[in-house]
Short mmCIF file of C-alpha atoms in Angstrom, two decimals:
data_model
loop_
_atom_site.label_atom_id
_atom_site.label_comp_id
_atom_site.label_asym_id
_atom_site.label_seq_id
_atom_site.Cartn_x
_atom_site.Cartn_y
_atom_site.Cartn_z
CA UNK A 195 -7.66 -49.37 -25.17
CA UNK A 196 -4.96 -48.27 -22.15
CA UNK A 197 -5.65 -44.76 -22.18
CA UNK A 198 -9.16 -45.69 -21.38
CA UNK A 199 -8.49 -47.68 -18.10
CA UNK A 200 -7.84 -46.03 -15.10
CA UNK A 201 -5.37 -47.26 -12.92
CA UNK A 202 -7.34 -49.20 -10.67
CA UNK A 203 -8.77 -50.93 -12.80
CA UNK A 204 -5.19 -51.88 -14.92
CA UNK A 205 -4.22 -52.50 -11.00
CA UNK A 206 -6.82 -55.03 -10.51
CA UNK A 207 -6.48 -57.00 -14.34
CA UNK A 208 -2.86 -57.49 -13.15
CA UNK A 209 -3.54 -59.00 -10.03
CA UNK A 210 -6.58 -61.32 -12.46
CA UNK A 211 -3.64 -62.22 -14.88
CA UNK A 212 -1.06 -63.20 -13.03
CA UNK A 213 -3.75 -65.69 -11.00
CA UNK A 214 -5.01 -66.84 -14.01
CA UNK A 215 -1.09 -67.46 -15.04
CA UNK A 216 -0.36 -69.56 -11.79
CA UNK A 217 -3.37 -71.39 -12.43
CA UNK A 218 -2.37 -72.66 -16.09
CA UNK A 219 0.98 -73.31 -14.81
CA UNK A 220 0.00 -75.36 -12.32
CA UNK A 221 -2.64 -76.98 -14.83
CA UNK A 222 -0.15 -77.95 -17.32
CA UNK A 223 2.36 -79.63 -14.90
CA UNK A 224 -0.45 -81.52 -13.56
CA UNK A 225 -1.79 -82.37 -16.95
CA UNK A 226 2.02 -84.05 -17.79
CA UNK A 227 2.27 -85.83 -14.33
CA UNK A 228 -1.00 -87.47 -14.49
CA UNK A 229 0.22 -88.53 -18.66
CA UNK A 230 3.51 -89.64 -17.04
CA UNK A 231 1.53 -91.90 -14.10
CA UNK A 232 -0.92 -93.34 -15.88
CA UNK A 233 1.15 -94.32 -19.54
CA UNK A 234 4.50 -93.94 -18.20
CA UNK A 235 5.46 -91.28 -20.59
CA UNK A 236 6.41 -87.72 -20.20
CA UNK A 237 5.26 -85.97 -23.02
CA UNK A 238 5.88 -82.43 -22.30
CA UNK A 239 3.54 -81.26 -25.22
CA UNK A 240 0.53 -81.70 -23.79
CA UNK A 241 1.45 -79.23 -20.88
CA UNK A 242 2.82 -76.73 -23.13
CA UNK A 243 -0.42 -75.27 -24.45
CA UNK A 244 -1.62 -74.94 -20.93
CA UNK A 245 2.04 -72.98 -20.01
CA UNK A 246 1.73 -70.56 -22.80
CA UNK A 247 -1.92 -69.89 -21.84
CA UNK A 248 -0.59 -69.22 -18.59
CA UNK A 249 2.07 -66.67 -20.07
CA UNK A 250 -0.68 -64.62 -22.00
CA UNK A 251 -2.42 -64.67 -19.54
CA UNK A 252 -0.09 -62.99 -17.44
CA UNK A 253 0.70 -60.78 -20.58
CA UNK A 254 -2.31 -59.87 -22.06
CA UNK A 255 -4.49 -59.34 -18.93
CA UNK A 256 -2.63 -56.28 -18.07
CA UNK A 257 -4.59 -54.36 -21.12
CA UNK A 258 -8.42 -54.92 -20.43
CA UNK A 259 -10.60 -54.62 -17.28
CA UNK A 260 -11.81 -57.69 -15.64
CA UNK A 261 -15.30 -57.89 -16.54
CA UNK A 262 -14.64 -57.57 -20.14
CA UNK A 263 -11.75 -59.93 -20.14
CA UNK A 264 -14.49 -62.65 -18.30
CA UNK A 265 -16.69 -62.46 -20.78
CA UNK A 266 -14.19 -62.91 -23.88
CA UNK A 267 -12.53 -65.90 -22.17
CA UNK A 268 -16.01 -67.55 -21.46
CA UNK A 269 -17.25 -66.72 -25.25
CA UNK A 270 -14.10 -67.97 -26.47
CA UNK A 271 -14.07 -71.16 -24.64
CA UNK A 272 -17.50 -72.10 -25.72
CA UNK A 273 -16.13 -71.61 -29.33
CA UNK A 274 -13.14 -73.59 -28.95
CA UNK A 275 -15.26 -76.53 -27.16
CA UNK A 276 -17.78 -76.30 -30.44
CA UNK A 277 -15.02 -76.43 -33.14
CA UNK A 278 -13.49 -79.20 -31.33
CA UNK A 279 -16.09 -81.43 -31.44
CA UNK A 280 -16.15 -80.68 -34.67
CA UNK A 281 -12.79 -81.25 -35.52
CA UNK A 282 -12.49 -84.41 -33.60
CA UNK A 283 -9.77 -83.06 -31.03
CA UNK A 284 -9.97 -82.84 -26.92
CA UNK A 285 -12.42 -80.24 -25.40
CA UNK A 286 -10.35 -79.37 -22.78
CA UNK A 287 -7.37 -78.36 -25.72
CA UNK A 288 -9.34 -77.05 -27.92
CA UNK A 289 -10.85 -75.08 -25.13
CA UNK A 290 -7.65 -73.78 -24.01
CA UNK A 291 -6.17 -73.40 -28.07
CA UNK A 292 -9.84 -70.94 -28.47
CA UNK A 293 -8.69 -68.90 -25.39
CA UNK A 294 -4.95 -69.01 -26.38
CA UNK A 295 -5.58 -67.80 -30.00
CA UNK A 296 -8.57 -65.04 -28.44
CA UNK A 297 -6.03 -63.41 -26.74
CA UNK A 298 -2.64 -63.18 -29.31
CA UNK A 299 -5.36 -62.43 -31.10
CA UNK A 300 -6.75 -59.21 -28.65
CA UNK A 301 -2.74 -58.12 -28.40
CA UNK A 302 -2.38 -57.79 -32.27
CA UNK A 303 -5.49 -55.93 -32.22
CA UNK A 304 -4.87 -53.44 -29.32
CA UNK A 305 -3.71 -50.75 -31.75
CA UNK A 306 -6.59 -51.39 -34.32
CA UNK A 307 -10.16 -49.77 -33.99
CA UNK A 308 -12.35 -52.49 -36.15
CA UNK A 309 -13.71 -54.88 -33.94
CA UNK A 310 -14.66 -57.49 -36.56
CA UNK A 311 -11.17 -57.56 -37.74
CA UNK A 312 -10.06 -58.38 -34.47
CA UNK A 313 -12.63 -61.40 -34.35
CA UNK A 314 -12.01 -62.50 -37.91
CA UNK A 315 -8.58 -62.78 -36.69
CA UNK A 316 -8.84 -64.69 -33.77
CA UNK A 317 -11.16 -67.55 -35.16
CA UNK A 318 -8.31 -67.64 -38.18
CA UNK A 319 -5.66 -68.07 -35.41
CA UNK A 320 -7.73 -70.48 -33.72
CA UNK A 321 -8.23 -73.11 -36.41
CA UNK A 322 -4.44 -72.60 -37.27
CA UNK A 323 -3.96 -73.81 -34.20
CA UNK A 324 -6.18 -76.66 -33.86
CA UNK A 325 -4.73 -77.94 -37.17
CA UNK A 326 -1.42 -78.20 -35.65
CA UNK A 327 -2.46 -79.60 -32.19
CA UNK A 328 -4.39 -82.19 -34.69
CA UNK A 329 -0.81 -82.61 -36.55
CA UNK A 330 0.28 -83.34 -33.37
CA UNK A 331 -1.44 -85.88 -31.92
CA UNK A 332 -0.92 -87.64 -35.00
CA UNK A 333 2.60 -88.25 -34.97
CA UNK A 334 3.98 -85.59 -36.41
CA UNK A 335 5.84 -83.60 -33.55
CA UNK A 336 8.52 -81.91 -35.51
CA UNK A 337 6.59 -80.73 -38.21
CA UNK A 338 3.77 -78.93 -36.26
CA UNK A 339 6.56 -77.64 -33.83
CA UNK A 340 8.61 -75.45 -36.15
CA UNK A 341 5.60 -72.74 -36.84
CA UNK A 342 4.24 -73.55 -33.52
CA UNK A 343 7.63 -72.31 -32.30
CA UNK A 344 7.70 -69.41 -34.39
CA UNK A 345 3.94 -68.35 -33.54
CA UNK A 346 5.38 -68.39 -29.54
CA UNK A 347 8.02 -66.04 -30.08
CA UNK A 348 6.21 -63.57 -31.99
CA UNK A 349 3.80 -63.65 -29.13
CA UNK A 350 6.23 -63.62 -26.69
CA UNK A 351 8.03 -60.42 -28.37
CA UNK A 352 4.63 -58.58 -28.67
CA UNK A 353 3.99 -59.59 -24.66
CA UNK A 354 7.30 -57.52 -23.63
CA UNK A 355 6.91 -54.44 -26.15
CA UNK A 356 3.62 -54.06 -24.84
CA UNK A 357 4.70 -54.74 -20.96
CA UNK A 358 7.65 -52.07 -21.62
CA UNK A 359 4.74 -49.60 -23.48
CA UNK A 360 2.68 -50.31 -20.23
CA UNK A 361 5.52 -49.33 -17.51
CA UNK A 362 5.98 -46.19 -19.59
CA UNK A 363 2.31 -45.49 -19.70
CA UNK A 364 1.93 -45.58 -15.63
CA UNK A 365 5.25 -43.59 -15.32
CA UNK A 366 3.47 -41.13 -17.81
CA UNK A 367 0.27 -40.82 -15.87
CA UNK A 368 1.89 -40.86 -12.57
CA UNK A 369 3.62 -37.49 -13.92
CA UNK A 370 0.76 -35.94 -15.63
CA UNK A 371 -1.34 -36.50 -12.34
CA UNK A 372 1.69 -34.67 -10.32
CA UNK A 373 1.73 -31.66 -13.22
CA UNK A 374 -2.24 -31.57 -12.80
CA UNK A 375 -1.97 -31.57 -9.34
CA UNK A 376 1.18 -28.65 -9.49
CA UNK A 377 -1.43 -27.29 -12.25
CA UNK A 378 -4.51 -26.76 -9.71
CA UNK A 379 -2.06 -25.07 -6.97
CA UNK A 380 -1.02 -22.78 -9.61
CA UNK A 381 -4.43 -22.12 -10.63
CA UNK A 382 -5.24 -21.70 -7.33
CA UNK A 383 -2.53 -19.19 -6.52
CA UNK A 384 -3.31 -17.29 -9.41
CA UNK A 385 -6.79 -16.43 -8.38
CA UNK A 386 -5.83 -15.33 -5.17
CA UNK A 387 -3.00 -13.44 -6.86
CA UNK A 388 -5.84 -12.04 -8.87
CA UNK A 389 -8.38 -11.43 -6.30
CA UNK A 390 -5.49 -9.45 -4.49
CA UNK A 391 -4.17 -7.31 -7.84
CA UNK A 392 -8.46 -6.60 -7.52
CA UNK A 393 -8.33 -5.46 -4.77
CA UNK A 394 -4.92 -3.83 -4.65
CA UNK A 395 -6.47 -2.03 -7.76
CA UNK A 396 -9.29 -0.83 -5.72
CA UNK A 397 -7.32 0.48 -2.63
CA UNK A 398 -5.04 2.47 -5.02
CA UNK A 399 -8.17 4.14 -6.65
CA UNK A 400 -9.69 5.15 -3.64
CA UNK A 401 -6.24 6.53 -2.44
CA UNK A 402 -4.87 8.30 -5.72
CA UNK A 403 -8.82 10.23 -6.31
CA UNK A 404 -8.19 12.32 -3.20
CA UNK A 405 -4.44 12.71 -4.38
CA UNK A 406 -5.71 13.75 -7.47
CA UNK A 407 -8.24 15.54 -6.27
CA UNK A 408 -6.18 17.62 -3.25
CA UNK A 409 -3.96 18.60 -6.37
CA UNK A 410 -5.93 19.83 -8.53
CA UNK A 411 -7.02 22.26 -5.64
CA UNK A 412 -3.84 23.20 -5.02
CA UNK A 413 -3.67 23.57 -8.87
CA UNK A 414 -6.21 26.25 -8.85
CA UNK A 415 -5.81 28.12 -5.65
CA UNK A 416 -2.05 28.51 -6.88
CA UNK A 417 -3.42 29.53 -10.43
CA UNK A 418 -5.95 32.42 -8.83
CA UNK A 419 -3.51 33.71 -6.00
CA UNK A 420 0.01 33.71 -8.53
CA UNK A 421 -1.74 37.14 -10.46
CA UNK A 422 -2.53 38.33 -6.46
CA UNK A 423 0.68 37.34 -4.71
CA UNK A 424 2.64 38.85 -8.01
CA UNK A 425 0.85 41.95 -7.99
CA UNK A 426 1.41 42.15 -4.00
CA UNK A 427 5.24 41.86 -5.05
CA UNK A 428 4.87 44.57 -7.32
CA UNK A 429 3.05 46.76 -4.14
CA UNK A 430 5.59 46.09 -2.21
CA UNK A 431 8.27 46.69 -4.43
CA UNK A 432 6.56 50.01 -4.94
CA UNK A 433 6.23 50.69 -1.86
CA UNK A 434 10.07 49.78 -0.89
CA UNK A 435 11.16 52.31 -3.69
CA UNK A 436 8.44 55.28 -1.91
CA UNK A 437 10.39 54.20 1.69
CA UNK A 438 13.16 55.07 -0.15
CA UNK A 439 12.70 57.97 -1.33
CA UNK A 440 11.10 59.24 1.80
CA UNK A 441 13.96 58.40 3.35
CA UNK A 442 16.19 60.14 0.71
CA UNK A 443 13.94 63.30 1.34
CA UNK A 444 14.26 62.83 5.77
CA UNK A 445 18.59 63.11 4.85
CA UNK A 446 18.10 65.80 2.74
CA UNK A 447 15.73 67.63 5.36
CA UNK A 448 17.41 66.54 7.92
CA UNK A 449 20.62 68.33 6.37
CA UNK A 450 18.77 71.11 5.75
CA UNK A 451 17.70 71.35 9.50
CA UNK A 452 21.15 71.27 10.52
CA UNK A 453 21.97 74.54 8.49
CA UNK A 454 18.85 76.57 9.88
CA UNK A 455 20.03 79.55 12.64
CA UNK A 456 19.40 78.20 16.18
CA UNK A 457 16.01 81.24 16.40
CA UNK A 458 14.51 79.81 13.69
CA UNK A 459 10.59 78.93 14.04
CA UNK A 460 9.05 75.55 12.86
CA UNK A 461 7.79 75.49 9.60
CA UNK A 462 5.25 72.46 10.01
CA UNK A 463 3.14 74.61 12.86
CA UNK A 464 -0.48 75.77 11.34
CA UNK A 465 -3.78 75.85 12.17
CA UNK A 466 -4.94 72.45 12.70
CA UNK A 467 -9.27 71.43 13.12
CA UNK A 468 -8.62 69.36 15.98
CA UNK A 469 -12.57 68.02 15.63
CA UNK A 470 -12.19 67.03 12.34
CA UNK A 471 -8.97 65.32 13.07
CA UNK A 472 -10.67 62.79 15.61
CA UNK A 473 -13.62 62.36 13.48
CA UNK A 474 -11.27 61.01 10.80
CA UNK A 475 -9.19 59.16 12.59
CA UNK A 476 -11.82 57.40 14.50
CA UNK A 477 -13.55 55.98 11.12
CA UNK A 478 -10.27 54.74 10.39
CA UNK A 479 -9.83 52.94 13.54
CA UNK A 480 -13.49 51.42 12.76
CA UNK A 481 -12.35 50.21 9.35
CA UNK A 482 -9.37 47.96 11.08
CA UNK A 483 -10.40 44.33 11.25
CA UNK A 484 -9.74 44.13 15.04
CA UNK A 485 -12.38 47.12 15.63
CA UNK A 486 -15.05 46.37 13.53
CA UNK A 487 -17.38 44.52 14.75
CA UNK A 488 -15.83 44.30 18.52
CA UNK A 489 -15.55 48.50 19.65
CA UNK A 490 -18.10 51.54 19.66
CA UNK A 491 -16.95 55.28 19.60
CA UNK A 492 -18.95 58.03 21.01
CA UNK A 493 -17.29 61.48 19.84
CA UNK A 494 -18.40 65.11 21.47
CA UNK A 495 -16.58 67.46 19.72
CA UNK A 496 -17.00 70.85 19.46
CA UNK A 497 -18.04 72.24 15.72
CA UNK A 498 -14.44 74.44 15.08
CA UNK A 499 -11.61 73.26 17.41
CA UNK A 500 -9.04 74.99 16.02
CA UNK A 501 -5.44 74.47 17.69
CA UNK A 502 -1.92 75.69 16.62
CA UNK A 503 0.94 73.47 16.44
CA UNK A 504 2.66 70.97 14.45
CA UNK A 505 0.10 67.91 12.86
CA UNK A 506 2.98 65.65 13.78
CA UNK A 507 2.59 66.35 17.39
CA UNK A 508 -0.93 66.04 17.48
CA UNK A 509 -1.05 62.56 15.60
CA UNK A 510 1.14 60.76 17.97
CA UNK A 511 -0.44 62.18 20.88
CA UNK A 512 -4.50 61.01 20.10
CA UNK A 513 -3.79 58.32 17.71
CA UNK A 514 -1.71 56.58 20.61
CA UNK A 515 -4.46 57.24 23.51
CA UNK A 516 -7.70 56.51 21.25
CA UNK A 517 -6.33 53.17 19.69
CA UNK A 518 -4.95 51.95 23.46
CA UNK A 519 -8.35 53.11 24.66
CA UNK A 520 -9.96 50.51 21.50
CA UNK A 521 -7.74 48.07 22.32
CA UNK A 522 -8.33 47.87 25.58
CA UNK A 523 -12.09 48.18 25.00
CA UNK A 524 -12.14 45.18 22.14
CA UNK A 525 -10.84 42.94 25.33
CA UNK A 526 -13.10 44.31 27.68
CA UNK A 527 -15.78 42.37 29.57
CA UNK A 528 -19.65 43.61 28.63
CA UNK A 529 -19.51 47.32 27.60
CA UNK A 530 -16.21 47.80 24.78
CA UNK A 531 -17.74 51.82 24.21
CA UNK A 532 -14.95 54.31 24.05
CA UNK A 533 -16.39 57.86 24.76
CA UNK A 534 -14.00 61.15 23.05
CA UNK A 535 -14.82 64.41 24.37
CA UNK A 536 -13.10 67.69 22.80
CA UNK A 537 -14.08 70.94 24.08
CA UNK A 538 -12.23 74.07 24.16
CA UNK A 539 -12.09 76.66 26.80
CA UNK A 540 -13.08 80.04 26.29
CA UNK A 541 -10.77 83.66 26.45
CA UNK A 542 -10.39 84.67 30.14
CA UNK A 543 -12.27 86.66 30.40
CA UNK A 544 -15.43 84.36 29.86
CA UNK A 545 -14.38 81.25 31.51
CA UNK A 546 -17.16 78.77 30.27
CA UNK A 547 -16.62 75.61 27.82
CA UNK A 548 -17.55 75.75 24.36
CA UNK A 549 -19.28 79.45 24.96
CA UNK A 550 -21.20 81.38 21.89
CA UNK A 551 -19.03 84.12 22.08
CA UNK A 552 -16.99 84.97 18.73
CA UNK A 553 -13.25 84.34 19.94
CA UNK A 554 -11.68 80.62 20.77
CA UNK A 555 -8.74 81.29 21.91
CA UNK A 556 -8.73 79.24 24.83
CA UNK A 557 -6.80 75.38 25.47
CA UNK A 558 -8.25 72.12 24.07
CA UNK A 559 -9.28 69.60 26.53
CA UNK A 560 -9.33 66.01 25.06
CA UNK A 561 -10.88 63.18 27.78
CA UNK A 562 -11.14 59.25 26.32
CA UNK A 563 -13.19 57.08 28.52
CA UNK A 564 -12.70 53.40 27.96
CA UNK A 565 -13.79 50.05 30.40
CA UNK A 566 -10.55 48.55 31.78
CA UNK A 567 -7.72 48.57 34.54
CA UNK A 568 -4.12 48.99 34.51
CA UNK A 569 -2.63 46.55 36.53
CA UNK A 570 0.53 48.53 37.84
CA UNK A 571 -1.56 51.97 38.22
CA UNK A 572 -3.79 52.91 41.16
CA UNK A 573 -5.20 56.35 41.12
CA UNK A 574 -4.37 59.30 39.16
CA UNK A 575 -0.67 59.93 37.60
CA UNK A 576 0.60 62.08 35.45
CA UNK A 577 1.50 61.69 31.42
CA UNK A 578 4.76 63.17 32.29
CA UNK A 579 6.08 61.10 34.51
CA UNK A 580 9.25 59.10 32.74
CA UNK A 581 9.23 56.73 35.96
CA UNK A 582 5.48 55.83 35.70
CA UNK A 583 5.29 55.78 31.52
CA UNK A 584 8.71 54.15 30.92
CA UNK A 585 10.21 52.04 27.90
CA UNK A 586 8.90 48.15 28.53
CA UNK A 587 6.14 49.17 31.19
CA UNK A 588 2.74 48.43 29.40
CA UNK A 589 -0.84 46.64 30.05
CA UNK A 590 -1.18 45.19 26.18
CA UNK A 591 0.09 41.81 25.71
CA UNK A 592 2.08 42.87 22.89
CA UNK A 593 2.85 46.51 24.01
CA UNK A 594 6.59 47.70 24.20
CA UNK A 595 5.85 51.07 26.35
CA UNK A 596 6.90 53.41 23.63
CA UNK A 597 3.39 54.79 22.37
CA UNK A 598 3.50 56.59 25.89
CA UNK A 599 6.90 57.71 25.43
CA UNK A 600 6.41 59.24 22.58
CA UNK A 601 2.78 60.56 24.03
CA UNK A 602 5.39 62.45 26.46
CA UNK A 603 7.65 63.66 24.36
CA UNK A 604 4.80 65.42 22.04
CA UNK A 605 3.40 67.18 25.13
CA UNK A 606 6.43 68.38 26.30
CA UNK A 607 7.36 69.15 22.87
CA UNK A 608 4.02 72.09 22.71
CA UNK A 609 3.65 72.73 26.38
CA UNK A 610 0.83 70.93 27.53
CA UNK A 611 -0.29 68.03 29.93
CA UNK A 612 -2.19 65.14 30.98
CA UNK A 613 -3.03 62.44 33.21
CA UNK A 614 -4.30 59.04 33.96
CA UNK A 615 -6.77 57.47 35.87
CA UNK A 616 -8.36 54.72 36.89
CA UNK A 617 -11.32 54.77 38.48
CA UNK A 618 -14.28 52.02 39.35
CA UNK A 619 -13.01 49.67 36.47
CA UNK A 620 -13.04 52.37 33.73
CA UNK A 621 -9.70 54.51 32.43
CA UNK A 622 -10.13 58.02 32.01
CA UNK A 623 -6.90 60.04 29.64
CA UNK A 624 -7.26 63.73 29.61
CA UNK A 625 -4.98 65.96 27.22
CA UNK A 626 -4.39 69.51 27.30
CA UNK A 627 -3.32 71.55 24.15
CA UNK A 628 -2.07 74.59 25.10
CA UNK A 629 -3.66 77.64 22.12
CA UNK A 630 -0.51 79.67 20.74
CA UNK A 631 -2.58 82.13 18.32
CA UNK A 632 -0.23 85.18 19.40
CA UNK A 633 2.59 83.03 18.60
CA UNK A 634 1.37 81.91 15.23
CA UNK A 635 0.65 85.32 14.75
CA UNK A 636 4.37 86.30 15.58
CA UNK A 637 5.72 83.66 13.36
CA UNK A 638 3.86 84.81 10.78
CA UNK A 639 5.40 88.18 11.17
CA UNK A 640 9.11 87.07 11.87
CA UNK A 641 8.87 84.34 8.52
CA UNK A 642 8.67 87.69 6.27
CA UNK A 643 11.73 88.80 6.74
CA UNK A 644 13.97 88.27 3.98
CA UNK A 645 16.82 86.21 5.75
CA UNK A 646 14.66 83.37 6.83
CA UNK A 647 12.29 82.87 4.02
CA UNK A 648 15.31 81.74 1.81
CA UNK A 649 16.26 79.30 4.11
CA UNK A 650 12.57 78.12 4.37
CA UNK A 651 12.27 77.84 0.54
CA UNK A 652 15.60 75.86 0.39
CA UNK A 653 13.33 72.91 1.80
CA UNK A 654 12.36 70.45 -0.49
CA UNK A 655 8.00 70.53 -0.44
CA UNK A 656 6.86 67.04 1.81
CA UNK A 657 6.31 63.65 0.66
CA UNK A 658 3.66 61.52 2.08
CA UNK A 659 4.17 57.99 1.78
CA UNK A 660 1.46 55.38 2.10
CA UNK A 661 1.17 53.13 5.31
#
């Protein structure tokens, strides 16, 4: 069958046929010139079978590989030269007739499956044909060459359908082996376009985990700190509304300042345990984050320091010279101990420190030790002094100069004094707090009389609001 022959071989049994085809050309033109030298008669007949051996040849060779073709023609021609003698004819003719009628024979059967049909058929063909070429050579030309005739051009139509079916056939596997070739380059390219989705696959997994990941820890954190940061907005809403009304409360006793006579006392003056004061204030300083773990405070206080004045005063004087004094310390080099001593001096008339006698009516002295240097201070100098303590002169990094101002203002405000110095790498802040009992005692007096104390109880009571 053609679609079993590849093409070299069909390439090759076209090359065999149209040799063989030349050769019984050539045959059957020497075949009538040797008739035509030797009798002197050109009988064209005899040359005839030979040419249309030479025409299937060139037909029928095109649909069979070349060993298989061999091996027909040589069976056949052994057949043909057996019925001939048999017959009585040539056995070169019959010979040729055998092949002749093997292969009309083998293109009738190219579309049939059942080999002995195809044989049964040829041998048929082939003794049709020896009966004419034995019609023939008796005499009668015109009778044997009517069917002979007709036999030819049935052949001869069969050779070109199945030349035309053979062109189409190469032009049909020339473009089914460029579509299989177009088909491996796009199997090709989809591989690789599948080995890169793979791996494309793979990258984006690895990159969208931590994505996924990194968001789902945002998720939570912003889950657990929206109750915090809300409540914190609640705080400090609260606490905006308490600033508020503090405020509110400074107007209104502000107002009410304005209206009191010019000898009018303070009101906020009492007895104040200076001791207990520092102790208090120095556990808060070691709760700060900043102090913690980083300062030390030694405290030598006397039991009962008790000092008259306003609590106002006293907080911004010690709570601005014992947190500089921390601050200072937490930055220090080896030893970040601040040392408080509090003692209070005795009546006149005994003149010792902290004595056992029963009265304390003496001044407080207040002393803060603390490791560290002020650059633009040498020596001693006094807490008075606007042009040493001045706005925008300070040692902190972050300082602005006005913790000493108001330090200055608060001593000046009760009377007292104090001084820094600086001495062998260490800073050493001593406060006086001048005693007023006789004056609190007078106060007392004066704030029963009945003009005063209705001013005094026209005051609203104080509000403390939370730092």
């Amino acid at each position: 069958m053609i679609s079993r022959l590849s093409l070299r071989n069909l390439e090759l049994s076209r090359k065999t046929g149209i040799i063989l085809a030349v050769f019984f050309f050539l045959l059957g033109w020497v075949e009538v010139g040797y008739e035509y030298i030797s009798r002197q008669a050109f009988r064209p007949e005899l040359g005839s079978v030979l040419w249309v051996s030479g025409v299937f040849f060139l037909s029928t060779a095109l649909f069979a590989s070349i060993r298989a073709r061999v091996v027909q023609v040589v069976a056949m021609f052994t057949l043909g030269a057996l019925m001939a003698s048999y017959r009585g004819v040539q056995g070169l003719d019959a010979a040729v007739i055998m092949v002749l009628s093997f292969l009309f024979a083998d293109i009738y059967g190219l579309m049939k499956t059942n080999r002995g049909a195809k044989l049964l058929g040829s041998i048929v063909v082939a003794m049709l044909i020896i009966e004419i070429n034995s019609m023939m050579q008796l005499g009668d030309f015109f009778a044997a060459t009517a069917p002979y005739l007709v036999l030819l051009g049935y052949l001869v139509f069969h050779i070109a359908r199945y030349n035309l079916l053979s062109r189409s056939l190469d032009e049909r596997n020339t473009a089914l082996s460029e579509q299989i070739d177009a088909n491996h380059v796009f199997i090709e390219v989809g591989q690789n376009t599948s080995g890169l989705v793979h791996d494309l696959k793979n990258d984006l997994c690895r990159i969208s985990y931590p994505r996924q990941h990194a968001q789902r820890q945002v998720r939570k954190l912003l889950e657990g700190a929206a109750p915090e940061y809300i409540a914190g907005l609640k705080r400090v809403a609260e606490s905006l509304g308490e600033i508020k009304q503090a405020e509110d409360h400074l107007q209104h006793s502000l107002q009410v300042v304005r209206r009191i006579p010019a000898g009018f006392v303070r009101t906020d003056e009492h007895m104040v345990d200076v001791s207990t004061y520092i102790r208090d204030l120095s556990s808060f300083l070691m709760f700060r984050r900043e102090f913690r773990h980083t300062v030390r405070i030694s405290l030598h206080a006397a039991d009962r320091a008790i000092w008259f004045g306003a609590e106002s005063d006293l907080s911004a004087i010690c709570k601005n010279i014992i947190e500089n004094a921390c601050q200072a310390a937490a930055t220090a080099g080896e030893s970040r101990l601040v040392q408080i001593r509090l003692y209070q001096h005795c009546h006149q008339d005994c003149g010792q420190q902290i004595c056992s006698c029963s009265r304390s009516d003496g001044d407080l002295q207040l002393e803060v030790v603390n490791q560290g240097s002020i650059p633009w201070l040498s020596g001693e100098a006094s807490l008075l002094d606007e042009e040493v303590f001045c706005i925008g002169r300070t040692s902190k990094q972050s300082g602005t100069g006005y913790g000493m101002v108001n330090v200055r203002r608060a001593l000046r405000r009760i009377g007292g004094s104090g001084s820094i110095r600086v001495s062998d790498g260490y800073v050493i802040t001593a406060i006086r707090f001048p005693q007023r009992l006789q004056q609190a005692k007078a106060n007392s007096s004066r704030s029963a009389r009945p003009g005063i104390r209705s001013a005094v109880d026209a005051r609203k009571p104080r509000t403390q609001v939370a730092q």
